[in-house]
mmCIF file of C-alpha atoms in Angstrom:
data_model
loop_
_atom_site.group_PDB
_atom_site.id
_atom_site.type_symbol
_atom_site.label_atom_id
_atom_site.label_comp_id
_atom_site.label_asym_id
_atom_site.label_seq_id
_atom_site.Cartn_x
_atom_site.Cartn_y
_atom_site.Cartn_z
ATOM 1 C CA UNK A 1 -36.066 13.585 20.395
ATOM 2 C CA UNK A 2 -33.455 15.120 22.654
ATOM 3 C CA UNK A 3 -29.743 14.638 22.593
ATOM 4 C CA UNK A 4 -27.976 13.576 25.765
ATOM 5 C CA UNK A 5 -24.554 12.166 26.523
ATOM 6 C CA UNK A 6 -26.156 8.942 27.812
ATOM 7 C CA UNK A 7 -29.167 8.399 25.525
ATOM 8 C CA UNK A 8 -29.579 4.719 26.451
ATOM 9 C CA UNK A 9 -30.600 5.821 29.949
ATOM 10 C CA UNK A 10 -33.793 7.272 28.488
ATOM 11 C CA UNK A 11 -35.057 3.682 28.213
ATOM 12 C CA UNK A 12 -35.340 3.392 31.996
ATOM 13 C CA UNK A 13 -34.098 0.599 34.229
ATOM 14 C CA UNK A 14 -35.110 -2.902 35.276
ATOM 15 C CA UNK A 15 -33.932 -4.996 38.219
ATOM 16 C CA UNK A 16 -32.808 -8.251 36.621
ATOM 17 C CA UNK A 17 -33.546 -11.095 38.979
ATOM 18 C CA UNK A 18 -34.841 -8.525 41.430
ATOM 19 C CA UNK A 19 -31.381 -7.365 42.475
ATOM 20 C CA UNK A 20 -29.338 -6.424 39.406
ATOM 21 C CA UNK A 21 -30.232 -2.985 37.938
ATOM 22 C CA UNK A 22 -29.740 -2.657 34.178
ATOM 23 C CA UNK A 23 -30.513 0.046 31.658
ATOM 24 C CA UNK A 24 -33.372 -1.451 29.649
ATOM 25 C CA UNK A 25 -31.832 -0.723 26.257
ATOM 26 C CA UNK A 26 -28.925 -3.118 25.938
ATOM 27 C CA UNK A 27 -26.627 -4.310 23.180
ATOM 28 C CA UNK A 28 -26.490 -7.735 21.490
ATOM 29 C CA UNK A 29 -23.187 -9.014 20.113
ATOM 30 C CA UNK A 30 -24.240 -11.549 17.486
ATOM 31 C CA UNK A 31 -23.359 -9.191 14.628
ATOM 32 C CA UNK A 32 -19.785 -8.751 15.854
ATOM 33 C CA UNK A 33 -18.830 -11.973 14.064
ATOM 34 C CA UNK A 34 -18.291 -13.099 10.482
ATOM 35 C CA UNK A 35 -21.003 -14.101 7.967
ATOM 36 C CA UNK A 36 -23.369 -16.737 9.307
ATOM 37 C CA UNK A 37 -22.277 -15.786 12.859
ATOM 38 C CA UNK A 38 -19.096 -17.717 12.046
ATOM 39 C CA UNK A 39 -15.528 -16.611 12.538
ATOM 40 C CA UNK A 40 -14.049 -13.191 13.110
ATOM 41 C CA UNK A 41 -15.512 -9.970 11.722
ATOM 42 C CA UNK A 42 -13.901 -8.249 8.768
ATOM 43 C CA UNK A 43 -12.923 -5.344 11.053
ATOM 44 C CA UNK A 44 -12.240 -6.480 14.641
ATOM 45 C CA UNK A 45 -11.096 -2.984 15.600
ATOM 46 C CA UNK A 46 -14.507 -1.569 14.663
ATOM 47 C CA UNK A 47 -16.123 -4.281 16.796
ATOM 48 C CA UNK A 48 -14.085 -3.075 19.770
ATOM 49 C CA UNK A 49 -15.084 0.517 19.030
ATOM 50 C CA UNK A 50 -18.760 -0.484 18.902
ATOM 51 C CA UNK A 51 -18.610 -2.140 22.313
ATOM 52 C CA UNK A 52 -16.832 0.800 23.898
ATOM 53 C CA UNK A 53 -19.183 3.304 22.289
ATOM 54 C CA UNK A 54 -22.232 1.397 23.546
ATOM 55 C CA UNK A 55 -21.004 1.764 27.115
ATOM 56 C CA UNK A 56 -20.171 5.439 26.517
ATOM 57 C CA UNK A 57 -23.782 5.989 25.445
ATOM 58 C CA UNK A 58 -25.167 4.542 28.667
ATOM 59 C CA UNK A 59 -25.592 0.849 27.840
ATOM 60 C CA UNK A 60 -24.727 -1.379 30.793
ATOM 61 C CA UNK A 61 -26.377 -4.631 29.670
ATOM 62 C CA UNK A 62 -24.542 -6.660 27.034
ATOM 63 C CA UNK A 63 -25.882 -9.951 25.693
ATOM 64 C CA UNK A 64 -23.593 -12.526 24.108
ATOM 65 C CA UNK A 65 -23.098 -16.300 23.715
ATOM 66 C CA UNK A 66 -20.267 -18.802 23.525
ATOM 67 C CA UNK A 67 -21.583 -19.853 20.103
ATOM 68 C CA UNK A 68 -21.223 -16.415 18.522
ATOM 69 C CA UNK A 69 -18.232 -17.088 16.346
ATOM 70 C CA UNK A 70 -17.942 -19.432 18.170
ATOM 71 C CA UNK A 71 -15.615 -17.972 20.816
ATOM 72 C CA UNK A 72 -15.422 -14.612 19.016
ATOM 73 C CA UNK A 73 -17.921 -12.283 20.698
ATOM 74 C CA UNK A 74 -16.844 -13.090 24.245
ATOM 75 C CA UNK A 75 -13.123 -12.420 23.592
ATOM 76 C CA UNK A 76 -14.047 -9.136 21.886
ATOM 77 C CA UNK A 77 -16.008 -8.062 24.964
ATOM 78 C CA UNK A 78 -13.042 -8.823 27.197
ATOM 79 C CA UNK A 79 -10.662 -6.966 24.903
ATOM 80 C CA UNK A 80 -12.887 -3.924 24.618
ATOM 81 C CA UNK A 81 -14.228 -3.525 28.125
ATOM 82 C CA UNK A 82 -11.906 -5.041 30.726
ATOM 83 C CA UNK A 83 -11.495 -3.923 33.404
ATOM 84 C CA UNK A 84 -15.272 -3.881 33.546
ATOM 85 C CA UNK A 85 -17.256 -0.989 34.998
ATOM 86 C CA UNK A 86 -18.887 -1.859 38.323
ATOM 87 C CA UNK A 87 -22.392 -1.546 36.882
ATOM 88 C CA UNK A 88 -21.765 -3.484 33.652
ATOM 89 C CA UNK A 89 -23.899 -6.634 33.353
ATOM 90 C CA UNK A 90 -22.797 -9.300 30.880
ATOM 91 C CA UNK A 91 -25.255 -12.033 29.909
ATOM 92 C CA UNK A 92 -23.995 -15.045 27.998
ATOM 93 C CA UNK A 93 -25.454 -18.350 26.821
ATOM 94 C CA UNK A 94 -24.560 -21.992 26.258
ATOM 95 C CA UNK A 95 -26.400 -24.925 24.760
ATOM 96 C CA UNK A 96 -25.918 -24.467 21.014
ATOM 97 C CA UNK A 97 -22.941 -25.958 19.206
ATOM 98 C CA UNK A 98 -21.624 -24.848 15.835
ATOM 99 C CA UNK A 99 -20.591 -26.953 12.846
ATOM 100 C CA UNK A 100 -20.245 -24.126 10.335
ATOM 101 C CA UNK A 101 -21.818 -20.846 9.208
ATOM 102 C CA UNK A 102 -25.529 -20.587 10.101
ATOM 103 C CA UNK A 103 -25.435 -24.111 11.576
ATOM 104 C CA UNK A 104 -26.793 -24.376 15.154
ATOM 105 C CA UNK A 105 -27.253 -27.660 17.047
ATOM 106 C CA UNK A 106 -28.602 -27.938 20.613
ATOM 107 C CA UNK A 107 -26.512 -29.792 23.180
ATOM 108 C CA UNK A 108 -27.846 -29.641 26.732
ATOM 109 C CA UNK A 109 -25.886 -32.382 28.457
ATOM 110 C CA UNK A 110 -25.009 -31.199 31.970
ATOM 111 C CA UNK A 111 -21.281 -31.810 31.546
ATOM 112 C CA UNK A 112 -21.272 -29.731 28.359
ATOM 113 C CA UNK A 113 -23.172 -26.835 29.922
ATOM 114 C CA UNK A 114 -20.741 -26.848 32.859
ATOM 115 C CA UNK A 115 -17.735 -26.878 30.535
ATOM 116 C CA UNK A 116 -19.074 -23.921 28.573
ATOM 117 C CA UNK A 117 -19.842 -21.958 31.733
ATOM 118 C CA UNK A 118 -16.262 -22.498 32.866
ATOM 119 C CA UNK A 119 -14.995 -21.414 29.446
ATOM 120 C CA UNK A 120 -17.096 -18.247 29.514
ATOM 121 C CA UNK A 121 -15.808 -17.405 32.984
ATOM 122 C CA UNK A 122 -12.251 -17.742 31.721
ATOM 123 C CA UNK A 123 -12.707 -15.961 28.379
ATOM 124 C CA UNK A 124 -14.696 -13.060 29.809
ATOM 125 C CA UNK A 125 -12.304 -12.842 32.748
ATOM 126 C CA UNK A 126 -14.959 -12.754 35.467
ATOM 127 C CA UNK A 127 -15.448 -14.645 38.717
ATOM 128 C CA UNK A 128 -19.193 -14.937 38.224
ATOM 129 C CA UNK A 129 -21.445 -14.682 35.178
ATOM 130 C CA UNK A 130 -24.251 -12.178 35.804
ATOM 131 C CA UNK A 131 -26.830 -13.980 33.651
ATOM 132 C CA UNK A 132 -26.207 -17.440 32.190
ATOM 133 C CA UNK A 133 -28.850 -18.517 29.675
ATOM 134 C CA UNK A 134 -29.690 -21.917 28.246
ATOM 135 C CA UNK A 135 -29.469 -21.031 24.559
ATOM 136 C CA UNK A 136 -31.919 -23.773 23.542
ATOM 137 C CA UNK A 137 -33.638 -26.603 25.351
ATOM 138 C CA UNK A 138 -32.175 -29.893 24.130
ATOM 139 C CA UNK A 139 -35.059 -32.300 23.484
ATOM 140 C CA UNK A 140 -32.679 -35.237 23.938
ATOM 141 C CA UNK A 141 -31.873 -34.349 27.551
ATOM 142 C CA UNK A 142 -34.364 -34.135 30.451
ATOM 143 C CA UNK A 143 -35.106 -30.494 31.226
ATOM 144 C CA UNK A 144 -34.514 -31.222 34.916
ATOM 145 C CA UNK A 145 -30.924 -32.192 34.100
ATOM 146 C CA UNK A 146 -30.279 -29.069 32.018
ATOM 147 C CA UNK A 147 -31.774 -26.592 34.486
ATOM 148 C CA UNK A 148 -30.440 -28.590 37.417
ATOM 149 C CA UNK A 149 -26.856 -28.147 36.261
ATOM 150 C CA UNK A 150 -27.341 -24.396 35.934
ATOM 151 C CA UNK A 151 -28.800 -24.381 39.449
ATOM 152 C CA UNK A 152 -25.693 -26.194 40.707
ATOM 153 C CA UNK A 153 -23.449 -23.620 39.036
ATOM 154 C CA UNK A 154 -25.530 -20.922 40.694
ATOM 155 C CA UNK A 155 -25.172 -22.581 44.108
ATOM 156 C CA UNK A 156 -21.408 -22.733 43.547
ATOM 157 C CA UNK A 157 -21.346 -18.983 42.936
ATOM 158 C CA UNK A 158 -20.275 -19.281 39.294
ATOM 159 C CA UNK A 159 -23.437 -17.713 37.875
ATOM 160 C CA UNK A 160 -25.727 -15.148 39.473
ATOM 161 C CA UNK A 161 -28.972 -15.563 37.546
ATOM 162 C CA UNK A 162 -30.404 -18.171 35.151
ATOM 163 C CA UNK A 163 -32.175 -17.435 31.874
ATOM 164 C CA UNK A 164 -33.817 -19.415 29.069
ATOM 165 C CA UNK A 165 -34.055 -18.787 25.337
ATOM 166 C CA UNK A 166 -36.753 -19.675 22.788
ATOM 167 C CA UNK A 167 -39.222 -21.303 25.138
ATOM 168 C CA UNK A 168 -42.965 -21.528 25.726
ATOM 169 C CA UNK A 169 -44.939 -20.550 28.811
ATOM 170 C CA UNK A 170 -45.321 -24.212 29.756
ATOM 171 C CA UNK A 171 -41.577 -24.821 29.446
ATOM 172 C CA UNK A 172 -40.914 -21.784 31.614
ATOM 173 C CA UNK A 173 -43.335 -23.021 34.264
ATOM 174 C CA UNK A 174 -41.668 -26.427 34.236
ATOM 175 C CA UNK A 175 -38.196 -24.909 34.481
ATOM 176 C CA UNK A 176 -39.194 -22.925 37.570
ATOM 177 C CA UNK A 177 -39.720 -26.242 39.373
ATOM 178 C CA UNK A 178 -35.924 -26.674 39.343
ATOM 179 C CA UNK A 179 -34.569 -23.116 39.621
ATOM 180 C CA UNK A 180 -35.536 -19.458 39.745
ATOM 181 C CA UNK A 181 -35.627 -18.108 36.189
ATOM 182 C CA UNK A 182 -34.651 -14.446 35.894
ATOM 183 C CA UNK A 183 -35.061 -13.961 32.138
ATOM 184 C CA UNK A 184 -36.391 -15.339 28.889
ATOM 185 C CA UNK A 185 -35.144 -14.526 25.404
ATOM 186 C CA UNK A 186 -37.419 -15.127 22.401
ATOM 187 C CA UNK A 187 -37.882 -13.689 18.936
ATOM 188 C CA UNK A 188 -40.218 -10.720 19.340
ATOM 189 C CA UNK A 189 -40.643 -7.389 17.595
ATOM 190 C CA UNK A 190 -43.262 -5.028 16.204
ATOM 191 C CA UNK A 191 -43.785 -7.222 13.147
ATOM 192 C CA UNK A 192 -43.545 -10.621 14.844
ATOM 193 C CA UNK A 193 -45.633 -11.199 17.990
ATOM 194 C CA UNK A 194 -45.516 -14.988 18.110
ATOM 195 C CA UNK A 195 -44.226 -14.846 21.711
ATOM 196 C CA UNK A 196 -46.965 -12.536 22.968
ATOM 197 C CA UNK A 197 -48.269 -15.101 25.463
ATOM 198 C CA UNK A 198 -44.796 -15.548 26.951
ATOM 199 C CA UNK A 199 -44.316 -11.787 27.192
ATOM 200 C CA UNK A 200 -47.608 -11.366 29.022
ATOM 201 C CA UNK A 201 -46.675 -14.122 31.471
ATOM 202 C CA UNK A 202 -43.167 -12.704 31.991
ATOM 203 C CA UNK A 203 -44.689 -9.291 32.661
ATOM 204 C CA UNK A 204 -47.008 -10.767 35.290
ATOM 205 C CA UNK A 205 -44.111 -12.577 36.967
ATOM 206 C CA UNK A 206 -41.636 -9.666 36.622
ATOM 207 C CA UNK A 207 -39.282 -11.864 34.597
ATOM 208 C CA UNK A 208 -37.051 -10.028 32.121
ATOM 209 C CA UNK A 209 -37.971 -10.606 28.468
ATOM 210 C CA UNK A 210 -35.023 -10.058 26.115
ATOM 211 C CA UNK A 211 -36.391 -9.826 22.552
ATOM 212 C CA UNK A 212 -33.933 -10.860 19.919
ATOM 213 C CA UNK A 213 -34.182 -9.360 16.417
ATOM 214 C CA UNK A 214 -35.945 -6.416 18.093
ATOM 215 C CA UNK A 215 -35.817 -3.854 15.293
ATOM 216 C CA UNK A 216 -37.430 -5.894 12.534
ATOM 217 C CA UNK A 217 -40.279 -4.069 10.839
ATOM 218 C CA UNK A 218 -40.631 -5.940 7.547
ATOM 219 C CA UNK A 219 -43.528 -4.827 5.363
ATOM 220 C CA UNK A 220 -44.717 -2.449 8.089
ATOM 221 C CA UNK A 221 -42.004 0.067 7.121
ATOM 222 C CA UNK A 222 -43.166 0.527 3.538
ATOM 223 C CA UNK A 223 -43.005 4.101 2.259
ATOM 224 C CA UNK A 224 -46.127 6.080 3.089
ATOM 225 C CA UNK A 225 -47.354 3.533 5.628
ATOM 226 C CA UNK A 226 -48.369 4.244 9.241
ATOM 227 C CA UNK A 227 -44.953 3.354 10.632
ATOM 228 C CA UNK A 228 -43.237 5.575 8.098
ATOM 229 C CA UNK A 229 -45.603 8.471 8.810
ATOM 230 C CA UNK A 230 -45.268 8.323 12.603
ATOM 231 C CA UNK A 231 -41.491 7.976 12.303
ATOM 232 C CA UNK A 232 -41.385 11.137 10.187
ATOM 233 C CA UNK A 233 -43.422 13.012 12.803
ATOM 234 C CA UNK A 234 -40.780 12.115 15.397
ATOM 235 C CA UNK A 235 -37.873 12.792 13.052
ATOM 236 C CA UNK A 236 -36.966 9.154 13.596
ATOM 237 C CA UNK A 237 -36.371 6.023 11.549
ATOM 238 C CA UNK A 238 -38.827 3.101 11.417
ATOM 239 C CA UNK A 239 -36.309 1.017 13.384
ATOM 240 C CA UNK A 240 -36.110 3.645 16.121
ATOM 241 C CA UNK A 241 -39.900 3.671 16.270
ATOM 242 C CA UNK A 242 -39.968 -0.135 16.539
ATOM 243 C CA UNK A 243 -37.576 0.135 19.477
ATOM 244 C CA UNK A 244 -39.687 2.833 21.141
ATOM 245 C CA UNK A 245 -42.736 0.594 20.726
ATOM 246 C CA UNK A 246 -40.964 -2.290 22.483
ATOM 247 C CA UNK A 247 -39.901 -0.089 25.380
ATOM 248 C CA UNK A 248 -43.498 1.078 25.855
ATOM 249 C CA UNK A 249 -45.018 -2.391 25.360
ATOM 250 C CA UNK A 250 -43.893 -3.804 28.721
ATOM 251 C CA UNK A 251 -41.568 -2.699 31.544
ATOM 252 C CA UNK A 252 -39.843 -6.103 31.524
ATOM 253 C CA UNK A 253 -38.713 -5.840 27.899
ATOM 254 C CA UNK A 254 -34.942 -5.408 27.518
ATOM 255 C CA UNK A 255 -34.229 -4.902 23.784
ATOM 256 C CA UNK A 256 -30.696 -5.725 22.637
ATOM 257 C CA UNK A 257 -30.313 -4.327 19.099
ATOM 258 C CA UNK A 258 -27.015 -5.385 17.583
ATOM 259 C CA UNK A 259 -24.802 -3.911 14.904
ATOM 260 C CA UNK A 260 -21.190 -3.958 13.751
ATOM 261 C CA UNK A 261 -21.099 -0.215 13.007
ATOM 262 C CA UNK A 262 -20.616 2.673 15.427
ATOM 263 C CA UNK A 263 -22.836 4.916 13.286
ATOM 264 C CA UNK A 264 -25.651 2.379 13.275
ATOM 265 C CA UNK A 265 -25.199 1.804 17.014
ATOM 266 C CA UNK A 266 -25.652 5.509 17.723
ATOM 267 C CA UNK A 267 -28.770 5.580 15.566
ATOM 268 C CA UNK A 268 -30.245 2.571 17.371
ATOM 269 C CA UNK A 269 -29.586 3.937 20.832
ATOM 270 C CA UNK A 270 -31.167 7.262 19.899
ATOM 271 C CA UNK A 271 -34.402 5.294 19.625
ATOM 272 C CA UNK A 272 -34.532 5.196 23.427
ATOM 273 C CA UNK A 273 -35.337 8.901 23.358
ATOM 274 C CA UNK A 274 -38.397 8.535 21.106
ATOM 275 C CA UNK A 275 -41.565 8.895 23.178
ATOM 276 C CA UNK A 276 -44.751 7.503 21.687
ATOM 277 C CA UNK A 277 -48.163 8.753 22.716
ATOM 278 C CA UNK A 278 -50.716 6.172 23.799
ATOM 279 C CA UNK A 279 -52.582 6.725 20.549
ATOM 280 C CA UNK A 280 -49.438 6.184 18.474
ATOM 281 C CA UNK A 281 -48.613 3.051 20.449
ATOM 282 C CA UNK A 282 -52.102 1.656 19.863
ATOM 283 C CA UNK A 283 -51.930 2.488 16.167
ATOM 284 C CA UNK A 284 -48.601 0.697 15.800
ATOM 285 C CA UNK A 285 -49.820 -2.258 17.872
ATOM 286 C CA UNK A 286 -52.705 -2.731 15.489
ATOM 287 C CA UNK A 287 -50.428 -2.982 12.455
ATOM 288 C CA UNK A 288 -49.451 -6.604 12.948
ATOM 289 C CA UNK A 289 -52.595 -7.757 14.724
#
C-alpha cells in the first residue's frame, strides 16, 4: 500500500446517473447514530470529525437516510460539511419509518415520500438532492405510485437521480418502466453474495450498485485462513482486503463503509489503496462460493 493525502481517490471514479462523477469509495452514515440506529450518538463531536475527515481523505460520496436516528445523520452532515464542496454528492433515502431502536417499517405512500424529500431538502440545506433512494418498496402501495412520485419530484427539480434499495432484478426492471433508475443498494459483501444476480445486471446496465455492510467477512477472516494470509501479504486487515475485493469485483460498485471513529475511518479508506492480483481476487471469490 502507498500513503497519499487523498487515499479514497485510489478507488477510481464512477459517473452516477451518467453525469455525476463520484469517487467510488464513499462513506455511509448509519453508524453516526445511537444504538439500534436510534437517537444521537454518544459523541456528536466525533461524528462531525468523522464526516470532515472523510472528505479530507478524498471521499465525495456520502450516503445517508432520513430514518438514521431518525433525523440525526442528515443534521450531522449539514453541521459538519456546509457549505458543501462543489463536488460533494449526498445520497439520502426515504420509505422506512421508525418506532424505536432497530425497528424499521416501510411506508411508500406518495404523500409520505414527498414530505420526506422536502424534509431532507430543508435539513440538508440543499436545493436539490443528488440521489434520492426508495429505502424499501412498500408492498401495500403500487410500485408505480412510489416510483411515480419520485419521478414527479425529479421533474420538479427537487431530486437529480432516483435509486432503489433492497430489490430484485425483476423489481428493478419494473421500476424502470416509470423512471430512470441510477442506483441500487443491497446487502452485498465478500461473505454474502445473495445479490449477485442484481450486481451482474447493474453492471450490464451501468447502474451504480451501493453495497451496504460492505466490509463483512464473517468466518472467512479466521486466523490462518486464506483471507488472513493474503491480508498479511499486503500488510492490510481482512476488512481492507474485503473492500479491495469489492472495488475489483465490478466498476459499478460504490462501497460505503461506515464508522463512528476517525481512526477506523482512516483504516477503512486505506483499503482503497490495496491492489489485488487477478489470482488473489479469484482465490477470495472462491471462498464464499
